[in-house]
Structure formats: C-alpha cells, structure tokens
C-alpha cells in the first residue's frame, strides 16, 4: 500500500493557541477520509497543513514522499506538494475576471507549462466530467453556486492531483445544490481518487468514507469505519457531537 499522507506527532500553534495536538494520521492511496468536528476544532487548519498553506511547529508531515519540515522548512518539497495536491474550499475561490475555461487552463499552463491547446482540451474534458461542458465560456458570476463549485473541482483536477482536499465544499451552497456537488465527489471517490474531506454531510460520510475522523479541540479523539463511528461512537465527545449534529 502506498501512503499518500503520513503525519506523525504534529503540533501547530496560532500564537498561544495550541490548535493541533499530536496529530497522527496516515492516508493510503485511494482512501477517502472524512474529518468531522465542531466549528473551531482545527479541521481546516489540519488540511491546510497538508498542502503547506499553514506551517506547523513540530512533528513530521509527508505527502507523496515529499517531507515537509516544521516552520515552513523544505521549500522544494512544498512546491512539489502544491503541484500534487488539489484543494477545494467552501467559497469556491474562482478567479472572477476569467471565464470558466480560463480558470481551469491557468494552473496547467503556468505551473506545468502545458500548451494552450492541451490545457483547453483538458478543461473541456473536465467540465464534461463534472457535468457542465456547456458553461465553459461563462464567467463564474454567471453560474449557480453548485456549478461554481463543480468548476472549482474541475480546476483542481486539471493539475492531475495525487490527493484532493475538500474543506466544507457544500457549506456555502443552497440546499438544492448540495447533491450535485456531492455526486461529483462520489464519482471521484469511485474512480479511486485519494481524498480528505471536511464536511458536515453525514450521509455522504457514511456512504463514501473509508474512514471517519473526529477532531475535538485540535485532537483526533476517534477514528474508524463510518458505521462504527456513527452507530457506536466510543468517545463521549464524539457521542455528544453526533447527537447534536444528527438531531437535525
Ligand atoms: N490564521 C489564524 N490565526 C489565528 N487563529 C486562527 C487562525 N485560523 C484559525 N484560527 C483558530 O484556530 C482554531 C481552529 O480553526 P479552524 O482550523 O478554522 O477550525 P475548523 O475548521 O474546525 O472550524 C480556531 O480557534 C480558530 O479561531
Ligand atoms: Mg473550517
């Protein structure tokens, strides 16, 4: 088994706030790991560390055999990791002044020196894959939230990532658009993409995750198969979190 992510004893602080505490986390190739936890528990910070958007103070972090050192060390590994890891945010983060097509073509051309015709063909293929092949020449503001998030996924896929990180990808969407984005993610998972997903969509987690991780105040306090974590949580914190979330 190839381990795409290897984190050992990782600690991160924001000033005095100890935001990630002794994190140990391994993700195998093809695995889908869903991270759940209350607001402010450190979920975003954890996945932002995985692609080097945040520095950490101690411990080790390796992504696809590129070791990142604490405090932003090893810039070369960081550049490699950024190329290999796709990230999708709650707020889409598309470039508003570029068409959907150009949004997707940008990184392959800039970072991988892809030829324009190649990048264009990739954009069209990926837009078809996420079900919006007919929207290529619109601007992001002309699309619905669900469509914009699908563009953001296509844009991340254009870099042929080895790992995809999702940070609450459906939290900013109107309810009727959540399903179309989750469908794309479900397909990706089926095709074998390695994924770490922060989400409050417990139905999706139960169905798609190989493993669910519950974070409480910066610590992984429970981890297991979805059925075990959801139906038979061992930690009292997990029980109380789930009873609050699943009550809706
Ligand atoms: N850039 C930052 N500077 C200072 N504190 C931060 C920063 N980002 C997040 N935090 C704090 O770190 C904690 C974890 O935040 P975050 O990882 O965003 O949690 P989650 O994604 O689980 O809601 C929170 O207390 C938050 O206020
Ligand atoms: Mg967050």
CSV table of C-alpha atoms and ligand atoms in Angstrom, one decimal:
chain,number,residue,atom,x,y,z
A,1,UNK,CA,0.0,0.0,0.0
A,2,UNK,CA,1.2,3.5,-0.9
A,3,UNK,CA,0.8,6.0,1.9
A,4,UNK,CA,0.0,9.4,0.4
A,5,UNK,CA,-0.1,11.3,3.6
A,6,UNK,CA,2.0,10.5,6.7
A,7,UNK,CA,1.6,12.8,9.7
A,8,UNK,CA,3.3,11.9,13.0
A,9,UNK,CA,3.2,13.9,16.2
A,10,UNK,CA,2.3,17.1,14.5
A,11,UNK,CA,1.7,20.2,16.6
A,12,UNK,CA,0.6,23.6,15.5
A,13,UNK,CA,0.0,26.9,17.3
A,14,UNK,CA,-1.5,30.2,16.4
A,15,UNK,CA,0.3,32.3,18.9
A,16,UNK,CA,-0.6,30.8,22.3
A,17,UNK,CA,-3.5,28.8,20.9
A,18,UNK,CA,-2.4,25.1,20.6
A,19,UNK,CA,-4.6,24.4,17.6
A,20,UNK,CA,-3.4,20.9,16.5
A,21,UNK,CA,-2.2,18.5,19.2
A,22,UNK,CA,0.0,15.5,18.5
A,23,UNK,CA,-1.8,14.6,15.2
A,24,UNK,CA,-1.0,11.1,13.8
A,25,UNK,CA,-2.7,10.5,10.5
A,26,UNK,CA,-1.9,8.2,7.6
A,27,UNK,CA,-3.9,8.2,4.4
A,28,UNK,CA,-3.4,5.3,1.9
A,29,UNK,CA,-3.7,5.8,-1.8
A,30,UNK,CA,-7.3,5.6,-2.9
A,31,UNK,CA,-8.6,6.1,0.6
A,32,UNK,CA,-11.4,8.6,1.4
A,33,UNK,CA,-11.0,10.1,4.8
A,34,UNK,CA,-13.8,12.3,6.2
A,35,UNK,CA,-13.0,14.7,9.0
A,36,UNK,CA,-15.8,15.8,11.3
A,37,UNK,CA,-15.8,18.0,14.4
A,38,UNK,CA,-17.2,21.2,15.8
A,39,UNK,CA,-16.5,24.6,14.5
A,40,UNK,CA,-13.1,25.8,15.6
A,41,UNK,CA,-11.8,22.3,16.4
A,42,UNK,CA,-8.9,22.6,13.8
A,43,UNK,CA,-10.3,20.8,10.8
A,44,UNK,CA,-9.4,23.5,8.3
A,45,UNK,CA,-6.0,24.0,9.9
A,46,UNK,CA,-5.2,20.3,9.6
A,47,UNK,CA,-6.0,20.0,5.9
A,48,UNK,CA,-4.3,23.4,5.2
A,49,UNK,CA,-1.1,22.0,6.8
A,50,UNK,CA,-1.3,19.0,4.4
A,51,UNK,CA,-0.8,21.2,1.4
A,52,UNK,CA,1.5,23.6,3.1
A,53,UNK,CA,-0.9,26.5,3.4
A,54,UNK,CA,-0.1,26.6,7.1
A,55,UNK,CA,3.2,25.9,8.8
A,56,UNK,CA,3.4,23.6,11.9
A,57,UNK,CA,5.7,23.8,14.8
A,58,UNK,CA,6.7,20.2,15.5
A,59,UNK,CA,6.3,16.7,14.2
A,60,UNK,CA,6.6,15.3,10.7
A,61,UNK,CA,4.4,15.5,7.6
A,62,UNK,CA,5.0,13.7,4.4
A,63,UNK,CA,2.8,14.0,1.3
A,64,UNK,CA,3.5,11.5,-1.5
A,65,UNK,CA,7.0,11.0,-0.2
A,66,UNK,CA,7.8,14.7,0.0
A,67,UNK,CA,8.7,15.5,3.6
A,68,UNK,CA,7.7,19.0,4.8
A,69,UNK,CA,9.7,20.3,7.7
A,70,UNK,CA,8.2,22.3,10.6
A,71,UNK,CA,8.2,26.1,10.4
A,72,UNK,CA,8.0,26.1,6.6
A,73,UNK,CA,11.2,24.3,6.0
A,74,UNK,CA,11.9,22.4,2.8
A,75,UNK,CA,10.6,24.8,0.2
A,76,UNK,CA,11.4,22.3,-2.6
A,77,UNK,CA,9.1,19.7,-1.1
A,78,UNK,CA,6.4,22.4,-0.6
A,79,UNK,CA,6.5,23.3,-4.3
A,80,UNK,CA,6.1,19.6,-5.3
A,81,UNK,CA,3.3,19.1,-2.8
A,82,UNK,CA,1.4,22.1,-4.2
A,83,UNK,CA,1.6,20.6,-7.6
A,84,UNK,CA,0.3,17.2,-6.5
A,85,UNK,CA,-2.5,18.3,-4.1
A,86,UNK,CA,-5.7,19.8,-5.2
A,87,UNK,CA,-7.8,21.8,-2.8
A,88,UNK,CA,-11.5,22.8,-2.9
A,89,UNK,CA,-12.7,25.5,-0.5
A,90,UNK,CA,-16.1,26.4,0.9
A,91,UNK,CA,-16.1,29.7,-1.1
A,92,UNK,CA,-15.1,28.3,-4.5
A,93,UNK,CA,-12.2,30.9,-4.9
A,94,UNK,CA,-12.5,31.1,-8.7
A,95,UNK,CA,-10.9,34.0,-10.5
A,96,UNK,CA,-13.9,36.3,-11.2
A,97,UNK,CA,-12.2,38.0,-14.2
A,98,UNK,CA,-11.6,34.8,-16.1
A,99,UNK,CA,-14.0,32.5,-17.9
A,100,UNK,CA,-14.6,29.1,-16.5
A,101,UNK,CA,-12.4,27.6,-19.3
A,102,UNK,CA,-9.6,30.0,-18.4
A,103,UNK,CA,-9.9,29.3,-14.7
A,104,UNK,CA,-9.2,25.7,-15.4
A,105,UNK,CA,-6.4,26.3,-18.0
A,106,UNK,CA,-4.4,28.7,-15.9
A,107,UNK,CA,-2.6,26.4,-13.5
A,108,UNK,CA,-1.6,23.7,-16.0
A,109,UNK,CA,-0.2,26.4,-18.3
A,110,UNK,CA,1.6,28.3,-15.6
A,111,UNK,CA,2.8,25.6,-13.3
A,112,UNK,CA,3.2,22.7,-15.7
A,113,UNK,CA,3.9,24.6,-18.9
A,114,UNK,CA,1.1,22.9,-20.7
A,115,UNK,CA,0.5,24.0,-24.2
A,116,UNK,CA,-2.7,26.1,-24.7
A,117,UNK,CA,-4.4,23.5,-26.9
A,118,UNK,CA,-3.7,20.8,-24.4
A,119,UNK,CA,-4.9,22.8,-21.4
A,120,UNK,CA,-8.0,23.7,-23.4
A,121,UNK,CA,-8.7,20.1,-24.2
A,122,UNK,CA,-8.2,19.2,-20.5
A,123,UNK,CA,-10.6,22.0,-19.5
A,124,UNK,CA,-13.3,20.7,-21.8
A,125,UNK,CA,-12.9,17.1,-20.8
A,126,UNK,CA,-13.1,18.0,-17.1
A,127,UNK,CA,-16.1,20.3,-17.5
A,128,UNK,CA,-17.9,17.5,-19.2
A,129,UNK,CA,-16.9,15.2,-16.4
A,130,UNK,CA,-18.4,17.5,-13.7
A,131,UNK,CA,-21.5,17.9,-15.9
A,132,UNK,CA,-21.1,21.5,-17.1
A,133,UNK,CA,-19.5,21.2,-20.5
A,134,UNK,CA,-21.8,23.8,-21.9
A,135,UNK,CA,-20.7,26.5,-19.4
A,136,UNK,CA,-17.1,26.9,-20.5
A,137,UNK,CA,-17.2,30.5,-21.7
A,138,UNK,CA,-19.3,32.0,-18.9
A,139,UNK,CA,-17.8,33.9,-16.0
A,140,UNK,CA,-18.1,32.5,-12.5
A,141,UNK,CA,-20.7,35.1,-11.5
A,142,UNK,CA,-23.0,33.8,-14.3
A,143,UNK,CA,-23.1,30.3,-12.7
A,144,UNK,CA,-25.0,29.0,-9.7
A,145,UNK,CA,-23.1,28.1,-6.6
A,146,UNK,CA,-23.3,24.4,-7.3
A,147,UNK,CA,-21.9,25.0,-10.8
A,148,UNK,CA,-19.1,27.2,-9.5
A,149,UNK,CA,-18.1,24.6,-7.0
A,150,UNK,CA,-18.0,22.0,-9.8
A,151,UNK,CA,-15.8,24.3,-11.8
A,152,UNK,CA,-13.5,24.6,-8.7
A,153,UNK,CA,-13.3,20.8,-8.6
A,154,UNK,CA,-12.5,20.6,-12.3
A,155,UNK,CA,-9.8,23.3,-11.8
A,156,UNK,CA,-8.2,21.3,-9.1
A,157,UNK,CA,-8.4,18.1,-11.2
A,158,UNK,CA,-6.6,19.8,-14.1
A,159,UNK,CA,-3.4,19.6,-12.2
A,160,UNK,CA,-3.8,15.8,-12.1
A,161,UNK,CA,-3.5,15.7,-8.3
A,162,UNK,CA,-2.5,12.7,-6.3
A,163,UNK,CA,-4.6,13.9,-3.4
A,164,UNK,CA,-7.7,16.1,-3.2
A,165,UNK,CA,-8.5,18.1,-0.1
A,166,UNK,CA,-12.1,19.4,0.4
A,167,UNK,CA,-12.8,22.0,3.1
A,168,UNK,CA,-16.6,22.0,3.6
A,169,UNK,CA,-17.3,22.1,-0.1
A,170,UNK,CA,-21.0,22.3,0.2
A,171,UNK,CA,-21.4,24.5,3.3
A,172,UNK,CA,-21.9,27.7,1.2
A,173,UNK,CA,-24.4,26.2,-1.1
A,174,UNK,CA,-28.2,26.4,-1.2
A,175,UNK,CA,-29.6,23.1,-0.2
A,176,UNK,CA,-30.8,22.1,-3.6
A,177,UNK,CA,-27.3,22.3,-5.0
A,178,UNK,CA,-25.5,20.2,-2.4
A,179,UNK,CA,-26.4,17.0,-4.1
A,180,UNK,CA,-24.8,17.8,-7.5
A,181,UNK,CA,-21.5,18.6,-5.8
A,182,UNK,CA,-21.6,15.5,-3.6
A,183,UNK,CA,-22.4,13.5,-6.7
A,184,UNK,CA,-19.2,14.7,-8.4
A,185,UNK,CA,-17.2,13.9,-5.2
A,186,UNK,CA,-18.8,10.5,-5.0
A,187,UNK,CA,-17.7,9.8,-8.6
A,188,UNK,CA,-14.2,10.9,-7.9
A,189,UNK,CA,-14.0,8.6,-4.9
A,190,UNK,CA,-15.3,5.7,-7.0
A,191,UNK,CA,-12.6,6.3,-9.6
A,192,UNK,CA,-10.0,5.8,-6.9
A,193,UNK,CA,-9.0,9.4,-6.0
A,194,UNK,CA,-7.4,9.8,-2.6
A,195,UNK,CA,-9.4,12.3,-0.7
A,196,UNK,CA,-9.6,14.1,2.6
A,197,UNK,CA,-12.9,15.7,3.1
A,198,UNK,CA,-14.0,18.1,5.9
A,199,UNK,CA,-17.8,18.0,5.8
A,200,UNK,CA,-21.0,18.1,7.9
A,201,UNK,CA,-22.8,16.0,5.3
A,202,UNK,CA,-23.0,12.9,7.5
A,203,UNK,CA,-25.0,10.9,4.9
A,204,UNK,CA,-22.1,11.4,2.4
A,205,UNK,CA,-19.6,10.5,5.0
A,206,UNK,CA,-21.4,7.3,5.9
A,207,UNK,CA,-21.7,6.3,2.3
A,208,UNK,CA,-18.4,7.3,0.8
A,209,UNK,CA,-15.8,7.5,3.5
A,210,UNK,CA,-13.4,4.6,4.2
A,211,UNK,CA,-12.6,6.2,7.5
A,212,UNK,CA,-14.1,8.9,9.6
A,213,UNK,CA,-12.0,11.0,12.0
A,214,UNK,CA,-13.5,13.1,14.7
A,215,UNK,CA,-11.5,16.1,15.9
A,216,UNK,CA,-12.1,17.7,19.3
A,217,UNK,CA,-10.1,20.8,20.3
A,218,UNK,CA,-7.2,20.0,18.0
A,219,UNK,CA,-7.0,16.3,18.8
A,220,UNK,CA,-8.1,13.2,17.0
A,221,UNK,CA,-10.2,11.6,19.6
A,222,UNK,CA,-12.0,9.0,17.5
A,223,UNK,CA,-11.3,7.3,14.2
A,224,UNK,CA,-12.9,4.3,12.4
A,225,UNK,CA,-15.2,3.0,9.8
A,226,UNK,CA,-18.2,5.2,9.3
A,227,UNK,CA,-20.6,2.6,10.6
A,228,UNK,CA,-18.6,2.2,13.8
A,229,UNK,CA,-18.1,5.9,14.4
A,230,UNK,CA,-21.7,6.9,13.6
A,231,UNK,CA,-23.5,3.9,15.2
A,232,UNK,CA,-21.3,3.1,18.0
A,233,UNK,CA,-19.0,6.0,18.9
A,234,UNK,CA,-16.6,5.1,21.7
A,235,UNK,CA,-15.6,8.6,22.9
A,236,UNK,CA,-18.1,10.6,24.9
A,237,UNK,CA,-17.2,13.8,22.9
A,238,UNK,CA,-18.0,12.0,19.7
A,239,UNK,CA,-21.3,10.8,21.1
A,240,UNK,CA,-22.3,14.3,22.1
A,241,UNK,CA,-21.2,15.9,18.9
A,242,UNK,CA,-23.1,13.3,16.8
A,243,UNK,CA,-26.2,13.6,18.8
A,244,UNK,CA,-26.2,17.4,18.2
A,245,UNK,CA,-25.4,17.1,14.5
A,246,UNK,CA,-27.7,14.1,13.7
A,247,UNK,CA,-30.6,15.6,15.6
A,248,UNK,CA,-31.3,17.9,12.7
B,1,LIG,N1,-5.0,32.4,10.9
B,1,LIG,C1,-5.4,32.2,12.2
B,1,LIG,N2,-4.8,32.9,13.2
B,1,LIG,C2,-5.2,32.7,14.5
B,1,LIG,N3,-6.1,31.8,14.9
B,1,LIG,C3,-6.6,31.0,13.9
B,1,LIG,C4,-6.3,31.2,12.5
B,1,LIG,N4,-7.0,30.3,11.8
B,1,LIG,C5,-7.7,29.6,12.7
B,1,LIG,N5,-7.5,30.0,13.9
B,1,LIG,C6,-8.1,29.5,15.1
B,1,LIG,O1,-7.7,28.1,15.2
B,1,LIG,C7,-8.8,27.3,15.7
B,1,LIG,C8,-9.1,26.2,14.7
B,1,LIG,O2,-9.6,26.8,13.5
B,1,LIG,P1,-10.1,26.0,12.2
B,1,LIG,O3,-9.0,25.1,11.8
B,1,LIG,O4,-10.5,27.0,11.2
B,1,LIG,O5,-11.3,25.2,12.8
B,1,LIG,P2,-12.5,24.4,12.0
B,1,LIG,O6,-12.1,24.4,10.5
B,1,LIG,O7,-12.6,23.1,12.6
B,1,LIG,O8,-13.7,25.3,12.2
B,1,LIG,C9,-10.0,28.2,16.0
B,1,LIG,O9,-9.9,28.6,17.3
B,1,LIG,C10,-9.6,29.4,15.1
B,1,LIG,O10,-10.2,30.6,15.7
B,2,LIG,MG1,-13.1,25.1,8.9
